[in-house]
XYZ file of C-alpha atoms in Angstrom:
716
model
C -62.916 16.910 -39.559
C -60.500 14.245 -40.710
C -61.774 12.337 -43.712
C -63.318 9.103 -42.462
C -64.403 6.637 -45.138
C -64.982 3.249 -43.557
C -61.599 2.898 -41.758
C -59.243 3.731 -44.635
C -57.690 7.192 -44.967
C -56.375 6.117 -48.361
C -59.852 5.877 -49.897
C -60.170 9.655 -49.905
C -56.880 9.996 -51.704
C -57.917 7.420 -54.256
C -61.128 9.355 -54.861
C -59.502 12.760 -55.129
C -56.755 11.659 -57.489
C -59.016 9.681 -59.791
C -59.530 11.369 -63.126
C -63.220 11.797 -63.906
C -63.006 9.652 -67.028
C -60.295 7.239 -65.875
C -61.751 3.743 -65.583
C -58.505 2.356 -64.255
C -58.658 4.632 -61.247
C -62.321 3.770 -60.713
C -61.434 0.088 -60.796
C -58.631 0.621 -58.287
C -60.952 2.571 -55.992
C -63.687 -0.071 -56.211
C -61.285 -2.911 -55.454
C -59.935 -1.078 -52.426
C -63.438 -0.472 -51.089
C -64.398 -4.122 -51.577
C -61.383 -5.321 -49.578
C -62.186 -2.882 -46.781
C -65.888 -3.754 -46.588
C -65.312 -7.507 -46.532
C -62.673 -7.064 -43.803
C -64.870 -4.956 -41.512
C -65.677 -6.926 -38.331
C -69.456 -7.371 -38.327
C -70.406 -10.542 -36.394
C -73.995 -10.548 -37.708
C -72.620 -11.288 -41.191
C -70.954 -14.528 -40.111
C -74.168 -16.576 -40.476
C -74.010 -19.449 -42.924
C -77.674 -20.479 -43.204
C -81.210 -19.155 -42.922
C -82.919 -20.102 -39.640
C -85.483 -22.852 -40.132
C -88.308 -20.650 -38.792
C -87.885 -18.230 -41.732
C -87.440 -20.613 -44.645
C -91.034 -20.143 -45.765
C -90.220 -16.545 -46.708
C -88.969 -15.893 -50.230
C -86.196 -13.579 -48.994
C -84.858 -13.074 -45.481
C -82.419 -10.335 -44.499
C -80.178 -12.052 -41.975
C -78.124 -8.902 -41.338
C -78.140 -5.286 -42.512
C -75.550 -2.566 -41.924
C -75.600 1.110 -42.900
C -72.696 3.509 -42.546
C -72.838 7.238 -43.252
C -69.943 9.698 -43.122
C -70.495 13.406 -43.831
C -68.141 16.368 -43.568
C -67.673 19.815 -45.035
C -64.291 21.241 -45.960
C -62.675 23.970 -48.006
C -61.749 23.204 -51.572
C -59.871 25.448 -53.965
C -61.855 25.926 -57.172
C -60.607 28.292 -59.871
C -64.072 29.316 -61.078
C -65.233 29.953 -57.527
C -62.132 32.025 -56.739
C -62.541 34.131 -59.874
C -66.228 34.782 -59.206
C -66.247 35.335 -55.446
C -62.624 35.532 -54.267
C -63.531 32.748 -51.846
C -62.749 29.061 -51.533
C -65.586 26.596 -51.994
C -67.087 24.725 -49.069
C -67.607 21.196 -50.329
C -69.768 18.585 -48.608
C -68.524 15.013 -48.905
C -70.925 12.151 -48.298
C -69.792 8.524 -48.025
C -72.510 5.914 -47.700
C -72.408 2.127 -47.411
C -75.361 -0.261 -47.255
C -74.592 -3.946 -46.771
C -77.014 -6.850 -46.409
C -76.807 -10.605 -46.000
C -79.888 -12.176 -47.575
C -81.149 -15.746 -47.842
C -82.397 -16.816 -51.271
C -85.221 -19.232 -50.454
C -87.115 -19.666 -53.744
C -86.975 -19.029 -57.475
C -88.659 -15.625 -57.170
C -85.875 -14.508 -54.825
C -83.222 -15.911 -57.147
C -84.676 -13.951 -60.052
C -84.940 -10.790 -57.929
C -81.256 -10.855 -56.938
C -79.790 -12.188 -60.178
C -79.461 -8.791 -61.864
C -78.240 -5.367 -60.768
C -78.138 -2.043 -62.590
C -76.709 1.116 -61.023
C -75.122 4.467 -61.855
C -71.406 3.977 -61.200
C -70.132 7.437 -62.201
C -72.104 10.671 -62.455
C -70.655 14.094 -63.215
C -72.502 17.362 -63.389
C -72.699 20.933 -62.186
C -74.196 22.333 -59.040
C -74.888 26.017 -58.493
C -71.232 26.578 -57.609
C -69.371 24.357 -60.034
C -68.621 20.731 -60.784
C -70.078 17.941 -58.670
C -69.551 14.221 -58.940
C -70.556 10.884 -57.512
C -69.060 7.431 -57.698
C -70.836 4.268 -56.673
C -69.939 0.623 -56.708
C -71.290 -2.779 -55.835
C -69.787 -5.804 -54.125
C -71.283 -9.305 -54.066
C -70.288 -12.565 -52.433
C -72.232 -15.820 -52.748
C -72.196 -18.210 -49.780
C -73.095 -21.758 -50.783
C -74.882 -24.206 -48.427
C -71.583 -26.024 -47.815
C -70.005 -22.773 -46.578
C -68.019 -22.034 -49.745
C -67.677 -18.280 -50.361
C -67.292 -16.950 -53.886
C -66.903 -13.268 -54.709
C -68.377 -12.126 -58.003
C -65.502 -11.019 -60.203
C -65.286 -7.458 -61.457
C -64.881 -8.987 -64.924
C -68.581 -9.893 -64.769
C -69.651 -6.242 -64.619
C -70.625 -4.510 -67.870
C -70.059 -0.733 -67.874
C -71.583 1.613 -70.431
C -71.171 5.355 -70.959
C -74.379 7.397 -70.977
C -75.530 10.980 -70.903
C -74.144 13.998 -72.706
C -70.550 13.404 -73.758
C -70.521 10.198 -71.726
C -70.481 12.009 -68.390
C -72.439 9.216 -66.770
C -71.546 5.575 -66.547
C -73.834 2.692 -65.654
C -72.780 -0.720 -64.477
C -74.846 -3.836 -65.010
C -74.351 -7.274 -63.543
C -75.946 -10.653 -64.140
C -74.958 -12.657 -61.059
C -73.551 -16.008 -62.197
C -74.460 -19.308 -60.541
C -76.901 -17.935 -57.959
C -79.080 -20.789 -56.675
C -81.977 -21.304 -54.296
C -80.510 -22.019 -50.862
C -77.569 -19.630 -51.299
C -76.848 -16.618 -49.148
C -75.863 -13.346 -50.827
C -73.630 -10.817 -49.075
C -74.123 -7.631 -51.090
C -73.244 -4.001 -50.500
C -73.491 -0.687 -52.317
C -71.028 2.092 -51.616
C -71.098 5.673 -52.867
C -69.075 8.847 -52.468
C -70.637 12.209 -53.383
C -68.997 15.627 -53.447
C -71.512 18.488 -53.262
C -70.746 22.183 -53.587
C -72.194 24.694 -51.138
C -75.364 22.696 -50.447
C -76.829 20.214 -48.016
C -77.165 16.481 -48.463
C -80.408 14.751 -49.280
C -82.167 13.432 -46.158
C -81.468 9.912 -44.939
C -84.168 7.552 -43.705
C -83.113 4.509 -41.698
C -85.891 1.921 -41.664
C -86.025 -0.781 -39.033
C -88.588 -2.719 -41.010
C -88.454 -3.540 -44.703
C -90.105 -5.607 -47.430
C -88.409 -8.764 -46.108
C -88.005 -10.104 -42.562
C -84.895 -8.540 -41.021
C -83.096 -10.313 -38.171
C -80.289 -7.866 -37.382
C -79.749 -4.185 -38.176
C -76.872 -1.843 -37.359
C -76.309 1.849 -38.167
C -73.097 3.846 -37.759
C -72.860 7.578 -38.597
C -69.894 9.957 -38.337
C -70.761 13.622 -38.947
C -68.806 16.865 -38.942
C -69.780 18.738 -35.717
C -69.705 22.108 -37.486
C -72.715 21.033 -39.564
C -76.274 20.873 -38.209
C -77.533 17.351 -37.585
C -81.237 16.917 -36.852
C -83.003 13.598 -36.525
C -86.381 12.217 -35.521
C -87.179 8.683 -34.319
C -90.664 7.543 -35.336
C -93.050 4.702 -34.529
C -90.967 3.195 -31.752
C -87.608 3.240 -33.556
C -84.685 2.775 -31.122
C -82.740 5.950 -30.431
C -79.100 6.458 -31.368
C -76.370 6.247 -28.787
C -74.442 9.515 -29.079
C -70.701 9.992 -28.718
C -67.735 11.789 -30.267
C -64.576 10.355 -31.741
C -60.996 11.492 -31.207
C -61.476 14.242 -33.800
C -64.607 15.661 -32.167
C -66.954 14.275 -34.831
C -70.524 13.366 -33.891
C -70.905 9.584 -33.783
C -74.368 7.992 -33.847
C -74.822 4.255 -33.382
C -77.717 1.871 -33.023
C -77.991 -1.889 -33.293
C -80.953 -4.186 -32.891
C -81.101 -7.962 -33.043
C -84.849 -8.077 -32.478
C -86.318 -9.691 -35.579
C -88.590 -7.415 -37.617
C -91.228 -9.123 -39.708
C -91.734 -8.037 -43.310
C -94.006 -5.097 -43.986
C -97.388 -6.104 -45.410
C -97.560 -5.662 -49.172
C -100.864 -3.760 -49.079
C -103.153 -1.728 -46.809
C -100.152 -0.497 -44.845
C -98.778 2.992 -44.153
C -95.019 2.880 -43.427
C -94.869 6.512 -42.282
C -97.143 5.749 -39.330
C -96.486 2.029 -38.811
C -92.829 1.225 -39.536
C -90.101 2.164 -37.032
C -87.738 4.589 -38.762
C -85.319 7.422 -38.113
C -85.198 10.486 -40.369
C -81.842 12.280 -40.486
C -81.230 15.760 -41.933
C -77.745 17.276 -42.208
C -77.285 20.945 -43.145
C -73.960 22.454 -44.148
C -72.614 25.521 -42.380
C -72.157 27.353 -45.680
C -74.961 27.426 -48.228
C -74.293 30.001 -50.922
C -77.385 30.372 -53.083
C -79.433 28.123 -50.774
C -81.775 29.197 -48.002
C -80.836 28.007 -44.500
C -83.780 27.341 -42.149
C -83.524 29.223 -38.815
C -83.472 25.949 -36.859
C -80.145 25.054 -38.525
C -78.320 28.169 -37.316
C -77.325 26.300 -34.181
C -74.669 23.812 -35.274
C -74.113 20.362 -33.875
C -76.603 17.675 -32.908
C -80.352 18.211 -32.398
C -81.957 14.919 -31.402
C -85.757 14.796 -31.676
C -86.103 18.598 -31.565
C -89.335 20.422 -30.737
C -91.530 20.248 -33.834
C -92.399 23.912 -33.388
C -88.878 24.798 -34.573
C -89.629 23.201 -37.936
C -93.055 24.830 -38.166
C -91.295 28.160 -37.561
C -88.878 27.234 -40.363
C -91.869 26.820 -42.663
C -93.299 30.186 -41.648
C -89.940 31.818 -42.333
C -89.741 30.107 -45.727
C -93.204 31.340 -46.718
C -92.274 34.859 -45.702
C -89.018 34.755 -47.633
C -90.566 33.108 -50.708
C -93.216 35.855 -50.978
C -95.408 33.746 -53.248
C -97.676 36.682 -54.019
C -95.037 37.782 -56.525
C -95.629 34.608 -58.523
C -99.209 35.619 -59.238
C -100.840 37.158 -62.264
C -99.657 40.324 -63.976
C -100.720 42.704 -66.740
C -104.019 41.995 -68.476
C -104.471 38.706 -66.596
C -104.155 40.464 -63.233
C -106.809 42.958 -64.351
C -109.144 40.129 -65.357
C -108.707 38.466 -61.961
C -109.426 41.752 -60.178
C -112.621 42.207 -62.210
C -113.690 38.687 -61.306
C -113.178 39.376 -57.580
C -115.059 42.701 -57.796
C -117.975 41.026 -59.554
C -118.221 38.450 -56.763
C -118.111 41.192 -54.114
C -121.052 42.937 -55.788
C -123.151 39.757 -55.599
C -123.289 39.823 -51.791
C -122.919 36.031 -51.565
C -122.863 33.945 -48.369
C -119.287 33.510 -47.132
C -119.001 29.825 -48.027
C -120.226 30.357 -51.590
C -118.054 33.455 -51.962
C -114.941 31.494 -50.945
C -115.887 28.582 -53.226
C -116.244 30.893 -56.225
C -112.960 32.632 -55.449
C -111.273 29.233 -55.206
C -112.622 27.890 -58.500
C -112.137 31.166 -60.361
C -108.534 31.496 -59.192
C -107.830 27.937 -60.285
C -109.004 28.831 -63.785
C -107.112 32.133 -63.952
C -103.831 30.566 -62.813
C -104.102 27.255 -64.657
C -104.669 28.872 -68.037
C -102.555 31.975 -67.504
C -99.331 32.895 -69.256
C -97.983 35.121 -66.469
C -98.879 33.245 -63.283
C -97.460 30.122 -61.671
C -99.835 27.346 -60.702
C -98.384 25.936 -57.487
C -99.604 25.606 -53.905
C -97.653 28.610 -52.605
C -98.904 31.036 -55.251
C -102.460 29.698 -55.255
C -102.952 29.908 -51.492
C -101.248 33.314 -51.199
C -103.487 34.819 -53.893
C -106.595 33.149 -52.490
C -105.825 34.438 -49.008
C -105.376 37.988 -50.353
C -108.628 37.864 -52.301
C -110.522 36.521 -49.279
C -109.080 39.239 -47.045
C -110.231 41.959 -49.461
C -113.704 40.434 -49.175
C -113.485 40.579 -45.379
C -112.927 36.834 -44.960
C -109.903 35.769 -42.893
C -108.011 32.626 -43.849
C -105.301 31.476 -41.442
C -102.217 29.741 -42.802
C -102.333 26.012 -42.084
C -99.455 23.530 -41.953
C -99.872 19.771 -42.098
C -98.197 16.685 -43.598
C -99.553 13.971 -45.842
C -99.610 10.288 -44.957
C -96.248 9.663 -46.636
C -94.487 11.865 -44.055
C -94.138 12.245 -40.324
C -97.067 13.809 -38.397
C -96.910 17.596 -38.013
C -96.386 17.278 -34.246
C -93.289 15.168 -34.977
C -92.051 17.315 -37.852
C -88.327 17.118 -38.617
C -88.134 19.228 -41.797
C -90.155 22.159 -43.064
C -89.830 20.669 -46.553
C -92.166 17.814 -45.601
C -95.213 20.004 -44.990
C -98.338 20.637 -47.014
C -99.878 24.122 -46.875
C -103.502 25.067 -46.583
C -105.850 27.704 -45.211
C -108.346 27.490 -42.366
C -111.397 29.765 -42.530
C -112.673 29.890 -38.966
C -115.831 31.862 -39.758
C -117.181 28.959 -41.843
C -115.099 26.204 -40.191
C -113.643 25.064 -43.521
C -110.183 24.113 -44.757
C -108.780 24.847 -48.195
C -105.911 23.189 -50.027
C -104.460 23.874 -53.443
C -106.361 22.007 -56.198
C -105.428 18.329 -56.208
C -106.966 15.726 -58.538
C -109.380 18.490 -59.682
C -111.242 18.295 -56.370
C -113.957 20.725 -55.327
C -113.333 23.568 -52.830
C -113.211 22.545 -49.150
C -112.250 18.993 -50.125
C -109.556 17.414 -47.978
C -107.515 15.032 -50.178
C -107.439 11.449 -48.890
C -103.730 11.634 -48.017
C -104.455 14.507 -45.606
C -107.650 13.251 -44.005
C -107.481 12.711 -40.251
C -104.015 14.291 -40.062
C -103.046 16.819 -37.431
C -102.472 20.396 -38.587
C -101.063 23.592 -37.113
C -103.133 26.742 -37.660
C -101.099 29.969 -37.605
C -103.648 32.012 -35.672
C -101.312 33.547 -33.100
C -101.184 30.502 -30.835
C -100.310 27.826 -33.405
C -103.411 25.823 -32.616
C -103.329 22.087 -33.301
C -106.401 20.729 -35.072
C -107.379 17.454 -36.730
C -108.430 17.567 -40.361
C -111.807 16.017 -41.256
C -112.019 12.299 -42.015
C -114.467 11.200 -44.696
C -116.928 8.338 -44.303
C -117.949 5.501 -46.577
C -121.017 7.503 -47.591
C -118.771 10.419 -48.630
C -116.587 8.215 -50.843
C -118.925 6.456 -53.224
C -118.567 4.872 -56.621
C -121.490 3.700 -58.715
C -120.889 1.601 -61.817
C -123.667 0.953 -64.315
C -122.770 -1.674 -66.931
C -125.037 -2.805 -69.731
C -123.927 -5.659 -71.959
C -125.277 -7.602 -74.917
C -123.926 -10.740 -76.556
C -122.730 -10.938 -80.131
C -121.925 -14.616 -80.381
C -119.308 -15.056 -77.622
C -118.354 -11.375 -77.595
C -119.679 -9.076 -74.888
C -120.538 -5.589 -76.105
C -120.340 -3.369 -73.024
C -121.306 0.175 -72.169
C -120.261 1.358 -68.721
C -120.875 4.549 -66.779
C -119.082 5.521 -63.568
C -120.048 8.088 -60.957
C -117.741 8.843 -58.043
C -117.673 11.188 -55.077
C -115.179 12.183 -52.390
C -111.903 10.278 -52.178
C -113.241 7.693 -54.632
C -112.918 10.364 -57.345
C -109.166 10.710 -56.948
C -107.931 7.834 -59.135
C -110.435 8.839 -61.823
C -109.611 12.555 -61.870
C -105.909 11.782 -61.831
C -106.189 10.097 -65.232
C -109.332 11.277 -66.994
C -109.545 15.023 -66.238
C -107.891 16.139 -69.465
C -107.057 19.766 -70.252
C -109.778 20.444 -72.827
C -112.428 18.800 -70.667
C -111.334 20.974 -67.763
C -111.471 24.134 -69.871
C -114.963 23.243 -71.107
C -116.085 22.787 -67.504
C -114.619 26.178 -66.555
C -116.418 27.799 -69.492
C -119.722 26.431 -68.261
C -119.012 27.657 -64.733
C -117.773 31.112 -65.678
C -120.094 31.695 -68.624
C -117.190 32.058 -71.069
C -116.372 30.373 -74.371
C -112.575 30.272 -74.431
C -110.640 27.738 -76.460
C -107.101 26.583 -75.872
C -106.072 28.574 -78.943
C -107.327 31.713 -77.166
C -105.195 31.003 -74.115
C -101.814 30.090 -75.603
C -99.212 32.053 -77.511
C -98.838 32.117 -81.300
C -96.046 29.560 -81.325
C -98.064 27.088 -79.263
C -101.163 27.829 -81.364
C -99.440 26.600 -84.501
C -98.771 23.249 -82.823
C -102.231 22.900 -81.287
C -103.686 20.555 -83.907
C -100.921 18.004 -83.446
C -101.016 18.390 -79.651
C -104.779 17.798 -79.664
C -104.394 14.690 -81.814
C -101.794 13.223 -79.460
C -103.914 14.027 -76.410
C -106.955 12.255 -77.826
C -104.831 9.273 -78.798
C -103.549 9.057 -75.222
C -107.112 9.423 -73.957
C -108.256 6.364 -75.907
C -105.378 4.369 -74.446
C -106.361 5.502 -70.942
C -109.889 4.200 -71.417
C -108.655 0.973 -72.957
C -106.224 0.338 -70.085
C -108.930 1.114 -67.512
C -111.384 -1.337 -69.102
C -108.750 -4.077 -69.245
C -107.912 -3.532 -65.580
C -111.605 -3.604 -64.697
C -112.289 -6.977 -66.353
C -108.808 -8.470 -66.003
C -108.573 -9.235 -69.716
C -108.012 -7.547 -73.060
C -110.719 -5.410 -74.638
C -111.211 -4.144 -78.171
C -113.135 -1.550 -80.169
C -112.968 1.096 -77.430
C -115.286 3.902 -78.525
C -117.856 6.459 -77.392
C -115.858 7.363 -74.288
C -115.451 10.580 -72.377
C -115.652 12.500 -69.115
C -119.132 13.898 -68.497
C -118.348 15.813 -65.306
C -114.979 16.420 -63.669
C -116.568 17.482 -60.406
C -114.280 20.341 -59.397
C -117.118 22.717 -58.477
C -118.723 22.973 -55.067
C -122.180 22.828 -56.704
C -121.260 19.938 -59.035
C -118.742 17.744 -57.276
C -119.544 14.301 -58.693
C -117.161 12.786 -61.248
C -118.854 11.070 -64.195
C -117.450 9.168 -67.167
C -118.672 6.689 -69.802
C -117.058 4.219 -72.154
C -118.002 1.442 -74.578
C -115.947 -1.543 -75.741
C -116.015 -5.249 -76.571
C -114.661 -8.144 -74.500
C -113.839 -11.645 -75.673
C -113.119 -14.555 -73.382
C -115.868 -13.966 -70.820
C -118.425 -16.041 -72.759
C -117.752 -19.605 -73.879
C -119.815 -22.219 -75.646
C -120.723 -25.465 -73.873
C -122.580 -27.490 -76.416
C -125.879 -25.681 -77.077
C -125.427 -23.545 -73.941
C -123.295 -20.509 -73.146
C -121.175 -20.025 -70.008
C -120.863 -16.407 -68.847
C -118.109 -15.352 -66.406
C -120.551 -13.106 -64.654
C -118.209 -12.326 -61.742
C -115.901 -10.504 -64.148
C -118.606 -7.946 -64.881
C -117.681 -6.170 -61.664
C -114.168 -4.813 -61.101
C -111.370 -7.221 -60.254
C -111.342 -7.781 -56.497
C -108.273 -8.066 -54.295
C -107.281 -11.683 -53.699
C -105.575 -12.300 -50.380
C -103.643 -15.544 -50.204
C -100.505 -17.196 -48.856
C -98.550 -15.342 -46.182
C -100.702 -12.256 -46.746
C -103.544 -13.969 -44.895
C -101.540 -13.780 -41.671
C -101.612 -10.204 -40.394
C -99.909 -8.571 -37.405
C -100.433 -4.928 -38.372
C -103.386 -2.578 -38.407
C -105.066 -2.102 -41.781
C -104.862 1.318 -43.457
C -106.778 1.568 -46.735
C -105.384 3.602 -49.649
C -108.565 5.569 -50.284
C -110.090 5.473 -46.817
C -113.642 4.295 -46.168
C -115.668 3.704 -49.330
C -118.857 2.295 -50.779
C -118.959 0.814 -54.296
C -122.153 -0.268 -56.046
C -122.422 -2.174 -59.344
C -125.617 -2.272 -61.370
C -125.080 -4.817 -64.140
C -127.558 -5.717 -66.865
C -126.905 -8.400 -69.484
C -129.301 -8.843 -72.369
C -129.822 -12.577 -72.904
C -129.678 -13.867 -76.484
C -133.035 -14.828 -77.924
C -133.988 -18.335 -76.879
C -131.721 -18.408 -73.798
C -132.482 -18.190 -70.109
C -130.737 -18.674 -66.764
C -131.998 -21.508 -64.603
C -132.779 -20.813 -60.932
C -130.121 -23.374 -59.943
C -127.462 -21.433 -61.868
C -128.702 -18.113 -60.512
C -128.842 -19.009 -56.823
C -125.053 -19.012 -56.061
C -124.855 -15.415 -57.245
C -126.984 -14.270 -54.323
C -124.724 -13.724 -51.354
C -124.445 -11.433 -48.356
C -121.534 -11.154 -45.933
C -121.550 -8.259 -43.468
C -119.286 -7.497 -40.511
C -118.520 -4.430 -38.427
C -115.693 -3.637 -40.872
C -117.571 -3.852 -44.147
C -119.801 -5.950 -46.316
C -120.192 -7.615 -49.682
C -123.674 -8.257 -51.054
C -124.829 -9.528 -54.420
C -128.351 -10.016 -55.720
C -129.230 -11.553 -59.072
C -132.490 -11.958 -60.970
C -133.741 -12.594 -64.486
C -136.675 -10.666 -65.896
C -137.719 -9.392 -69.286
C -134.965 -11.343 -71.035
C -132.268 -9.690 -68.956
C -129.909 -10.853 -66.224
C -129.656 -8.147 -63.572
C -127.028 -7.944 -60.840
C -126.785 -5.535 -57.936
C -123.493 -5.761 -56.046
C -122.298 -3.647 -53.134
C -118.864 -3.650 -51.503
C -118.308 -1.368 -48.532
C -115.326 -0.557 -46.307
C -116.701 1.061 -43.166
C -113.590 2.773 -41.817
C -110.328 4.319 -43.004
C -108.330 2.209 -40.587
C -108.982 -1.056 -38.774
C -107.163 -2.652 -35.830
C -105.469 -5.935 -36.630
C -107.886 -7.625 -34.206
C -110.533 -7.161 -36.924
C -108.499 -8.883 -39.636
C -110.642 -12.035 -39.695
C -113.751 -9.872 -40.128
C -112.162 -8.080 -43.072
C -111.220 -11.391 -44.691
C -114.848 -12.537 -44.509
C -116.264 -9.945 -46.880
C -113.088 -9.554 -48.972
C -113.028 -13.327 -49.601
C -116.697 -13.201 -50.573
C -115.880 -10.540 -53.180
C -112.954 -12.589 -54.501
C -115.143 -15.680 -54.741
C -117.757 -13.727 -56.669
C -115.145 -12.693 -59.255
C -114.783 -16.370 -60.206
C -118.513 -17.091 -60.563
C -120.123 -18.199 -63.789
C -123.694 -18.761 -64.956
C -124.960 -21.093 -67.636
C -127.222 -19.560 -70.271
C -129.421 -22.454 -71.260
C -131.070 -22.683 -74.662
C -134.778 -23.203 -74.222
């Protein structure tokens, strides 16, 4: 393949002759690229103003252009020749991304006023030196049509990394104003040794409205090019150039509105094309069977990629990453003890799952990853006469399994047909048979001889619950709070992610297994000597976690965080509820009003999402982060002696808004010198059609309004 970088053959020469630490050559290369990019005929970039219909948006992408050029060629490398008597096959990747954006308000001006990027990076791949150069070009188009290019003198370059092998460039864009257009591009050249490129994802919808989008790719035909169009993305037109290179082009002038900023899943809702390019020579790197056939594979059968994953699992042989020596003997004894108990299949599998998690997590010889865990679990189940079929799926950040484009995007699991249960490697310290929220409702392939497609279970609002019990007393205008949280299902995930600390987990395992191990028992001598300091740092971090969580809950600073901890992690099948408690003080939620006190009672439940501005107009289905859920708050505030809450002040707190999509209800009463609140917020489904948006706003707005409510504590 002839080197093709934009349209200049000289750019390759400039790159190859540039000394790695020669800034003059970098400057010459960057200037040459800038001239070439600005001269490229792209009619969409000739606009001089933002269309009136889009001026209400902070930023509008008037035009976007991406260009990708990839080839593989022989390169003489002394080290490679000495080691292998072969020349190196180097992959060169040239990539340009150019946009024309309208700066419509101060937030947009601030967003585009500063840039920071890695301009030079040098390092070593498996087969020798690799390097990358990147640069930036910016032109400002004023409302009167004046065009000013930002001078290279405005860039500040600094050496970083070991021996200055990396260089960063920073830029504060001068004289950028609201109403300007910015024509900006990034350009990079990478030279990779004996390995494939990272995947490319071309997105036809972005964070800002996009009025025009064009893609141009030129790829060496002796490499394997696989791509998948998703969610209605337009397909490439395919051709070859005079050198036989694969040429892929697409252009759309259909305006794409901005992606919603929340409750949106780009992998299933945004049109995009995923492109994977595999080199023909991959020393030291495994080549999937689907890439043996070189050339272009447009939207290939997903089964090819599933077969790639099967081949990878077979080659990886994860069983070898399991336990050895004394730890392997202990695991075998554990399995034999379970076999002697003659347990029901479901309980037997659950105990194998939890016991293996312990043995791998705290081992010194094993590796705790999904491949090893599932391979060992499958072996142990088989010895107990329980068959677990390999399962392949993808999470909600990737393409569906029946549109798979790369084996590397899959998540592994096991399907136990005899009990109709699925198993995944421990995530967020979840209990056995739990399907993590990012996998719920996804399609999966079961390797049972016919590669059966199945749909993973989807949890309900009653599965994903959170109960918050808050008791507060007043010390002057300071609230002294004690709060307990209980969570189940997907609602546990954000809690376990932060609060399931190592020692708490070990204590829970000890209770489950009937052991009394300490961390000192499970680590080597060197680590044991450092354990006291490690434990101190962990507990210090833990306090900060609880402090940050309380501040997020109330939306204000807290103090005197104390008496906190995790009461139950919930990783066992017979004890799957997460529980935690914490105590702290909050100022600012109680204020004096003459002889009375004003309590911001709405801030005693968690901060609710506020939907305003453009976000209130929705054209896309709603996909919640943690699926359907039900949250209940039980709040009790001890009233200071001599104070009460009048019925008139109490009445606005009682509210109930319910739709087919969810509900928000609040009930308030005063009895026995205490103000009691019961609040429930419920999302009925994991996903809602956009036609239900107004119904969602009804109960979400009610929750937001409640956050702002206050009551007057009147002195009697």
